[in-house]
Short mmCIF file of C-alpha atoms in Angstrom, two decimals:
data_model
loop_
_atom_site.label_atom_id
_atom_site.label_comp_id
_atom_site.label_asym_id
_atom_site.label_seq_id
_atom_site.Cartn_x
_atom_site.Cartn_y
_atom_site.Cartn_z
CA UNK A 1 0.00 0.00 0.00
CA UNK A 2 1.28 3.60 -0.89
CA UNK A 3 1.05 5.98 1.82
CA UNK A 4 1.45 9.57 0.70
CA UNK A 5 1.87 12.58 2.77
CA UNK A 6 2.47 16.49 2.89
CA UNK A 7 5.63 17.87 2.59
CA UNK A 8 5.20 19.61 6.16
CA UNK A 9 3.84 16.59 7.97
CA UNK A 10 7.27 14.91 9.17
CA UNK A 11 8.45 18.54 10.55
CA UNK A 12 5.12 18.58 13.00
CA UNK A 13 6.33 18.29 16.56
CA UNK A 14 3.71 18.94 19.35
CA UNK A 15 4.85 22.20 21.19
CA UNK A 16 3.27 21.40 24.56
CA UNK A 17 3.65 24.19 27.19
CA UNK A 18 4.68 26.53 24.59
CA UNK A 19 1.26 26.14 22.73
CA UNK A 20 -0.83 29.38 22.49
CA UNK A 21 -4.23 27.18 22.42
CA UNK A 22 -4.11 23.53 23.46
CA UNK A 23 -6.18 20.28 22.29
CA UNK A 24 -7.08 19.70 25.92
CA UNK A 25 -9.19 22.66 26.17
CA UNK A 26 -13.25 22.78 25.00
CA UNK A 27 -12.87 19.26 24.28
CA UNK A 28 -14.20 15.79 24.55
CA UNK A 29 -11.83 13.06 24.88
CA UNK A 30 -12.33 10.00 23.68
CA UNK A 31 -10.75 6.89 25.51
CA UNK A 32 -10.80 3.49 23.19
CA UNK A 33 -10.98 0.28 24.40
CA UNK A 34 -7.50 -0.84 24.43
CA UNK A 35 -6.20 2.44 26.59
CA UNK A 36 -9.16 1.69 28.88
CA UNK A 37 -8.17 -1.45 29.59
CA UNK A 38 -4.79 -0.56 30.22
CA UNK A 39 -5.90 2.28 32.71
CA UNK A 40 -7.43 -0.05 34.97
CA UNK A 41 -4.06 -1.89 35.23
CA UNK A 42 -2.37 1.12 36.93
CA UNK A 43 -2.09 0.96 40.15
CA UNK A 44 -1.95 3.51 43.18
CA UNK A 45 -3.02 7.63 43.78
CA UNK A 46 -2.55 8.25 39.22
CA UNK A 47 -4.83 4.52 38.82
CA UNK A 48 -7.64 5.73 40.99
CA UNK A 49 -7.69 8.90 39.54
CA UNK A 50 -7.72 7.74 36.28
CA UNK A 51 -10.52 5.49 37.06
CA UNK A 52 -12.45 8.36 38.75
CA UNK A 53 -12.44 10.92 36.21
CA UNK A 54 -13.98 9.00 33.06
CA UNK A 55 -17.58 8.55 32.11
CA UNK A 56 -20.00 7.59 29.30
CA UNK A 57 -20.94 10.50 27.56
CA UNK A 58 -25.17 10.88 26.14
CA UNK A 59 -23.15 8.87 22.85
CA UNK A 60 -21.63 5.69 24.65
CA UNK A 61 -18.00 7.00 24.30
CA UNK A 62 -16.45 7.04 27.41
CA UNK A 63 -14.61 10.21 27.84
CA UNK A 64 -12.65 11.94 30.34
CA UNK A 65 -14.72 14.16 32.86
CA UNK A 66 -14.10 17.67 32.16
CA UNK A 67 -13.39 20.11 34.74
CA UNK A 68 -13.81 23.87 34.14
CA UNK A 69 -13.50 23.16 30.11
CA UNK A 70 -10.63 21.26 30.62
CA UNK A 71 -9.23 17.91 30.82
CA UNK A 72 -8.91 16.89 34.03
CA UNK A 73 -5.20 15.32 33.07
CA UNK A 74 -4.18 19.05 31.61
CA UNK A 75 -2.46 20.35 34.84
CA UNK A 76 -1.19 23.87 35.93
CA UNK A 77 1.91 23.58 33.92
CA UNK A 78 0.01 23.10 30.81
CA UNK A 79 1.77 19.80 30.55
CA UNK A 80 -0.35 16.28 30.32
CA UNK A 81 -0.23 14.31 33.81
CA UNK A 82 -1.00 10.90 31.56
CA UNK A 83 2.14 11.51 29.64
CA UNK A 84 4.17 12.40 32.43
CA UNK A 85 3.10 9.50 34.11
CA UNK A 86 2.74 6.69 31.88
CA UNK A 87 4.44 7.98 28.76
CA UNK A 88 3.27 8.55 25.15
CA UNK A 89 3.08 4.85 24.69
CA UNK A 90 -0.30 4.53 26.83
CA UNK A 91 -2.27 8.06 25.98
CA UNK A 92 -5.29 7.52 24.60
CA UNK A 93 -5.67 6.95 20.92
CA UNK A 94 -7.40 10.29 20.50
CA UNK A 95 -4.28 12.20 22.04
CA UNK A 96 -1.92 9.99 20.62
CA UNK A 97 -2.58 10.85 17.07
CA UNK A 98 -4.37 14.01 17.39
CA UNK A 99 -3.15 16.09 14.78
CA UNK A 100 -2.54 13.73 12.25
CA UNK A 101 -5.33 12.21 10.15
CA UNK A 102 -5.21 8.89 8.62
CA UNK A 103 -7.43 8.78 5.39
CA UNK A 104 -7.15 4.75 4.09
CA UNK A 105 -8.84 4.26 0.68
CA UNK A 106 -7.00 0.93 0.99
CA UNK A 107 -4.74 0.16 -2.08
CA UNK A 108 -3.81 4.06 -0.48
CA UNK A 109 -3.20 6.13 2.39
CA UNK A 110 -3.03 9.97 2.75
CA UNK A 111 -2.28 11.45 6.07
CA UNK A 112 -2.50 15.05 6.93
CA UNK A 113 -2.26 17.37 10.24
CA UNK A 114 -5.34 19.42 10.90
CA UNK A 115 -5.85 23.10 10.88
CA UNK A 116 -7.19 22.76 14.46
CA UNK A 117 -3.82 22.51 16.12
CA UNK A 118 -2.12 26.36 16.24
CA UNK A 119 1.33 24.02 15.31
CA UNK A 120 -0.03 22.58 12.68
CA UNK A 121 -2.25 25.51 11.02
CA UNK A 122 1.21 27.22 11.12
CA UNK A 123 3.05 24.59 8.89
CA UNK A 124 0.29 24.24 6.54
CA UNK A 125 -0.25 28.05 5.92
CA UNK A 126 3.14 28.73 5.54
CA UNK A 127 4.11 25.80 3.22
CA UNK A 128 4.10 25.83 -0.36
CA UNK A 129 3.92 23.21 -2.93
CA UNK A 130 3.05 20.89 0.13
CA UNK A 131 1.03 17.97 -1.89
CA UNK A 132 3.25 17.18 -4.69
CA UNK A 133 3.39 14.13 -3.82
CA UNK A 134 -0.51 13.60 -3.73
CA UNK A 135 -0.56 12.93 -8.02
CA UNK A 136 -3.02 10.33 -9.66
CA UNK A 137 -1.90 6.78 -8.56
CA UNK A 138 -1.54 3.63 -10.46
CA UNK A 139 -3.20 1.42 -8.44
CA UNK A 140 -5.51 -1.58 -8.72
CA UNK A 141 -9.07 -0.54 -7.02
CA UNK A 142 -10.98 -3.55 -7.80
CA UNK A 143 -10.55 -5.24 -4.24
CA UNK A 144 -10.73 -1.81 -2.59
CA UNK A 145 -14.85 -1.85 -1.94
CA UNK A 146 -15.76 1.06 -3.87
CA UNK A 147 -16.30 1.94 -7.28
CA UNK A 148 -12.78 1.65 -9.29
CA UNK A 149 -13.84 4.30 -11.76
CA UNK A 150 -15.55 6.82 -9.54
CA UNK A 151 -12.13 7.00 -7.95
CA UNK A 152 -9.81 7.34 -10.66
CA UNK A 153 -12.31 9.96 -11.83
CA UNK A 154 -12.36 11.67 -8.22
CA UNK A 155 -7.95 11.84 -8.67
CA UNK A 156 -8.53 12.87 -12.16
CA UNK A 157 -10.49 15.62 -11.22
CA UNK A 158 -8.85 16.83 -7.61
CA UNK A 159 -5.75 17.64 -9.67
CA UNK A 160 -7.60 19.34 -12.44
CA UNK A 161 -8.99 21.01 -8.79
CA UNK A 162 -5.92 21.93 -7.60
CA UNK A 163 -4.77 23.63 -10.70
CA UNK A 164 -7.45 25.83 -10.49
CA UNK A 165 -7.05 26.95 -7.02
CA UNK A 166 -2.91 27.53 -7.41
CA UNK A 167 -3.79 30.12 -11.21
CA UNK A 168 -2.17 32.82 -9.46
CA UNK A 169 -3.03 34.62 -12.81
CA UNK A 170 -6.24 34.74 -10.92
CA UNK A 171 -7.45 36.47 -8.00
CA UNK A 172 -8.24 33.89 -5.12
CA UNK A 173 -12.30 34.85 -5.48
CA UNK A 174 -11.56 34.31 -9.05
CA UNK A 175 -10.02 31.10 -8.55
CA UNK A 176 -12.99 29.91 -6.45
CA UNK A 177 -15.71 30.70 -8.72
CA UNK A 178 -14.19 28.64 -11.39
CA UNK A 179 -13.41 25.68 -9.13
CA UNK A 180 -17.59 26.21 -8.03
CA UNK A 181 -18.38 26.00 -11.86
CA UNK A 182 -16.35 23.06 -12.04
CA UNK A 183 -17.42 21.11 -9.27
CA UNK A 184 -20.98 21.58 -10.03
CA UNK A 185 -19.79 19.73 -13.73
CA UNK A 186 -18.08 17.00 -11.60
CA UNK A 187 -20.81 16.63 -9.70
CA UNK A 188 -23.08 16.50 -12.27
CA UNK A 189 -21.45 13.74 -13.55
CA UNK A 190 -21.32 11.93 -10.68
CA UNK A 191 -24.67 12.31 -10.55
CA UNK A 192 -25.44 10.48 -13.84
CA UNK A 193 -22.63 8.02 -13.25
CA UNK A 194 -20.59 9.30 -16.13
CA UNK A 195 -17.24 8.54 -14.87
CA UNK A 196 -15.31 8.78 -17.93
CA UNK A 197 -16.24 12.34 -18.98
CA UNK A 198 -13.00 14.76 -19.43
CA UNK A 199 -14.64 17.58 -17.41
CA UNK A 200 -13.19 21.39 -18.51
CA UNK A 201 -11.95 24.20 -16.52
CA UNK A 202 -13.72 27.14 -17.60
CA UNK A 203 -11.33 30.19 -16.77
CA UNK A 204 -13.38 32.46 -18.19
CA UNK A 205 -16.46 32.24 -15.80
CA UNK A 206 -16.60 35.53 -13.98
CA UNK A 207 -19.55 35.42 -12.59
CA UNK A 208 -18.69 36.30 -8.41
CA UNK A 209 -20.49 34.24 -5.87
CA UNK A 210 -19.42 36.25 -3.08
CA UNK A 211 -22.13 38.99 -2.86
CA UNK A 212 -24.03 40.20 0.73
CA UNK A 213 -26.80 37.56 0.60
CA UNK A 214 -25.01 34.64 -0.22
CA UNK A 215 -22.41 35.90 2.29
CA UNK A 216 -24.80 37.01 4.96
CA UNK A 217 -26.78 33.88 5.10
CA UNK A 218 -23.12 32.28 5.83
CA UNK A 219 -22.66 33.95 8.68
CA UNK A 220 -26.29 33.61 10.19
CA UNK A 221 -25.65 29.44 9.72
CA UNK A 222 -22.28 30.02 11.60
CA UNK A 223 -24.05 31.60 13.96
CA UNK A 224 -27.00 29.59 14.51
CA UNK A 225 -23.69 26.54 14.93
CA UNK A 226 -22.99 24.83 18.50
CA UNK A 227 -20.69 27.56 19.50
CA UNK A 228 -17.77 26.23 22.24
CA UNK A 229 -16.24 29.85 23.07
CA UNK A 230 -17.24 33.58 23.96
CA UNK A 231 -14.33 34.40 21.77
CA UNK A 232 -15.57 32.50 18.34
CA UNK A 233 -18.85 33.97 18.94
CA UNK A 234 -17.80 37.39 19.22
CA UNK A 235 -14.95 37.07 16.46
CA UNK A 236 -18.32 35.67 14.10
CA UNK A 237 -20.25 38.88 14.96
CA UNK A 238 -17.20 41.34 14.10
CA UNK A 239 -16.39 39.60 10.78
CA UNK A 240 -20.48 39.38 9.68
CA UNK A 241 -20.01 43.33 9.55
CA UNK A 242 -18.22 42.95 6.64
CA UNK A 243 -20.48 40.16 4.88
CA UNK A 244 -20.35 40.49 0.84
CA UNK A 245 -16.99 42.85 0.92
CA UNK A 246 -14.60 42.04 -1.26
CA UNK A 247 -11.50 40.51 0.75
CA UNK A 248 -8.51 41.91 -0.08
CA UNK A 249 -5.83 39.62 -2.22
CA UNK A 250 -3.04 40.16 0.38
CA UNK A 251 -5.07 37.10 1.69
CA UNK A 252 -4.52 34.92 -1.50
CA UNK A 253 -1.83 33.03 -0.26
CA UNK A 254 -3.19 31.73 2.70
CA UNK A 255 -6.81 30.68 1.04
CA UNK A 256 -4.76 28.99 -1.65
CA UNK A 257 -3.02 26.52 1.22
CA UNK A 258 -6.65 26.54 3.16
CA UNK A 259 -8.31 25.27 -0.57
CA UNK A 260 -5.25 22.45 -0.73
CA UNK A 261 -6.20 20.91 2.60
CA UNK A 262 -9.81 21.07 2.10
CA UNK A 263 -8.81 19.29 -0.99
CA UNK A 264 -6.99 16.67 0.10
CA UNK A 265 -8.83 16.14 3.45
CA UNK A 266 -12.64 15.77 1.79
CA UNK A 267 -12.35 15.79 -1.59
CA UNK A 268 -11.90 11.82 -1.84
CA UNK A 269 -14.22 10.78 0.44
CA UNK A 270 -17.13 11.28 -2.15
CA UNK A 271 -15.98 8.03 -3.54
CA UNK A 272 -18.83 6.71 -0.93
CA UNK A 273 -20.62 9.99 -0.11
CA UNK A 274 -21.14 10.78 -4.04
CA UNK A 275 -20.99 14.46 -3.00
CA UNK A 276 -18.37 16.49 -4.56
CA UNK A 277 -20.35 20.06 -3.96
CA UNK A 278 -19.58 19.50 0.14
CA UNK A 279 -15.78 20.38 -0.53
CA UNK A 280 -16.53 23.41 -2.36
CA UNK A 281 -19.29 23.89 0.42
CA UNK A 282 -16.56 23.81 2.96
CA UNK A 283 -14.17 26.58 1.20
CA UNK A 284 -16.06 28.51 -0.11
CA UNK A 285 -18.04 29.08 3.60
CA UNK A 286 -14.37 29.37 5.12
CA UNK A 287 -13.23 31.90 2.45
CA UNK A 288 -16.54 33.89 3.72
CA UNK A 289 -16.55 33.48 7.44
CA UNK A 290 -12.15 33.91 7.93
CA UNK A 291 -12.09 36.11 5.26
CA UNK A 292 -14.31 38.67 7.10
CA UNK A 293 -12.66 38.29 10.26
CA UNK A 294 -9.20 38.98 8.71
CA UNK A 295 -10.28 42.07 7.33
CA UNK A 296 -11.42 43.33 11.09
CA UNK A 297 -7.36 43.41 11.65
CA UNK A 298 -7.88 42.00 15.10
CA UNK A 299 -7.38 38.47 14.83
CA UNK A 300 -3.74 36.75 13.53
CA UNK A 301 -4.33 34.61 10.59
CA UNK A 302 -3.38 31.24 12.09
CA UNK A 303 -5.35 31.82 15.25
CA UNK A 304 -8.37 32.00 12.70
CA UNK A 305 -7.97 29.43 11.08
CA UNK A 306 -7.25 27.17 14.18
CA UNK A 307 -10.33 28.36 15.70
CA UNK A 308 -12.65 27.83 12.62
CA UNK A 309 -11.36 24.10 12.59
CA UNK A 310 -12.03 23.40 15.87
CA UNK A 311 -15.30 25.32 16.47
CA UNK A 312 -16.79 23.86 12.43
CA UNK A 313 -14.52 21.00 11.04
CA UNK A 314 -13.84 19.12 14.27
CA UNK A 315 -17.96 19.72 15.50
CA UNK A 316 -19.97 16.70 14.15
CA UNK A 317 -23.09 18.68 14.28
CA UNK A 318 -21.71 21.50 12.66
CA UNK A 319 -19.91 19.75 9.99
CA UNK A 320 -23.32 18.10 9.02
CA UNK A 321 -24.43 21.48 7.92
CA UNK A 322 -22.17 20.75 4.64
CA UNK A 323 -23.66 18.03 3.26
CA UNK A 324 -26.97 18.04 4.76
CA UNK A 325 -27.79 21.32 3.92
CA UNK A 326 -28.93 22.88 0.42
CA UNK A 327 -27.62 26.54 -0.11
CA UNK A 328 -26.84 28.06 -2.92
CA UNK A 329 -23.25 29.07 -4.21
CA UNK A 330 -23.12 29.77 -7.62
#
């Protein structure tokens, strides 16, 4: 099996204490099976405490017990008492991967980091030419449980994709409104199970999509989200005031990297969800919402971005809102 990754993912090293957010805070977290099991080995004061802060959450996952928005592990140094303790051998598989992702279409793997950690939203923004690596593979899909062809016409077209949203001889809004046009084709053709279709780029569509209503109804959904902080909810309210502005191409750069890893983090998965038009979905509302923040000049870029993946991406409800929910954008 190939397994394919990011040019920045190797160089992602957790920063601990020296994190300006951390993944212990707002949080759920999840303890598996195999951890648990091992947590009721341990013995003495750290065993009992272990066993007296978990729970089954209203889902059946048993998670730790949170105390003030924290995890009760998190201690006063800002350091993890489990890892301290037991070592990075037994944390929980949650923590112990947490911010890599793992996506296994079986004759392949692609692994990413996501924008929710402040580490890793700084080595993705600031990376360029980070998916070389991620071109169209020659691999057998027959034995892989999904549709052979859908697949090689999902790689086909996420590199046709990616062209689009690295034209610098385009504006970023530019570059979006094609890649819109363009998935709505893919999708169509998804749609009527035309997987061998060569599907065009059509530079010249200049019709904008960002405009007040489209934008405005963006920001009402975002509101109307489960909401985890004060701050997100007050950053959403600032950065509605400038719903349907145009956002300035000093940005371009960093919604070019933010397109990539929406890209390569959803873009395949329609292979069972047959939904193409959630990916664009996804930018396009992340363009809108970060975009308008930016342009308060209160908030640093990778904080944003961070915050938007942990408060959207990382919600289950929220997420839902993508592929559940019919809006127009084009």
């Amino acid at each position: 099996m190939k397994n394919i990754y990011p040019s920045y993912f190797q160089k992602f090293r957790c920063i601990a204490d020296k994190c300006p957010d951390s993944c212990c805070r707002g949080w759920d977290v999840v303890v598996d099976d195999e951890t648990n099991e091992y947590y009721k080995t341990v013995c003495g004061e750290f065993g009992e405490k272990l066993k007296s802060l978990t729970e089954i959450d209203s889902d059946g996952d048993r998670i730790f017990i949170s105390q003030n928005e924290r995890c009760p592990f998190w201690n006063s140094d800002e350091l993890c008492d489990i890892y301290i303790n037991l070592g990075e051998n037994h944390l929980c598989k949650t923590c112990r991967e947490f911010p890599r992702i793992t996506q296994d279409y079986t004759a392949f793997s692609e692994y990413l980091l996501s924008f929710a950690c402040p580490e890793a939203a700084r080595l993705i923004l600031g990376t360029d030419n980070a998916y070389d690596d991620f071109t169209n593979y020659d691999s057998d899909f027959s034995d892989c449980g999904y549709n052979a062809d859908l697949m090689r016409f999902l790689l086909n077209t996420r590199e046709k994709l990616k062209g689009i949203f690295t034209d610098k001889s385009l504006p970023f809004s530019g570059r979006l409104n094609v890649a819109v046009q363009f998935c709505n084709k893919v999708q169509n053709a998804i749609d009527d199970f035309d997987y061998s279709t060569d599907i065009a780029v059509d530079k010249g569509y200049t019709t904008d999509i960002i405009n007040k209503k489209s934008s405005s109804e963006i920001f009402n959904a975002h509101k109307g989200f489960d909401i985890m902080t004060d701050e997100w909810r007050e950053i959403l309210c600032k950065a509605s005031e400038h719903a349907g502005e145009q956002i300035p191409e000093c940005f371009d750069d960093l919604f070019e990297r933010m397109s990539l890893y929406y890209i390569y983090r959803y873009f395949l998965t329609a292979v069972d969800s047959m939904d193409v038009m959630c990916t664009a979905k996804r930018i396009y509302c992340a363009y809108v919402v970060i975009g308008g923040a930016l342009m308060t000049d209160e908030y640093e870029a990778e904080k944003l971005f961070c915050l938007y993946s942990k408060e959207v991406e990382h919600s289950y409800e929220n997420a839902d809102y993508f592929s559940t929910q019919t809006f127009q954008i084009n």
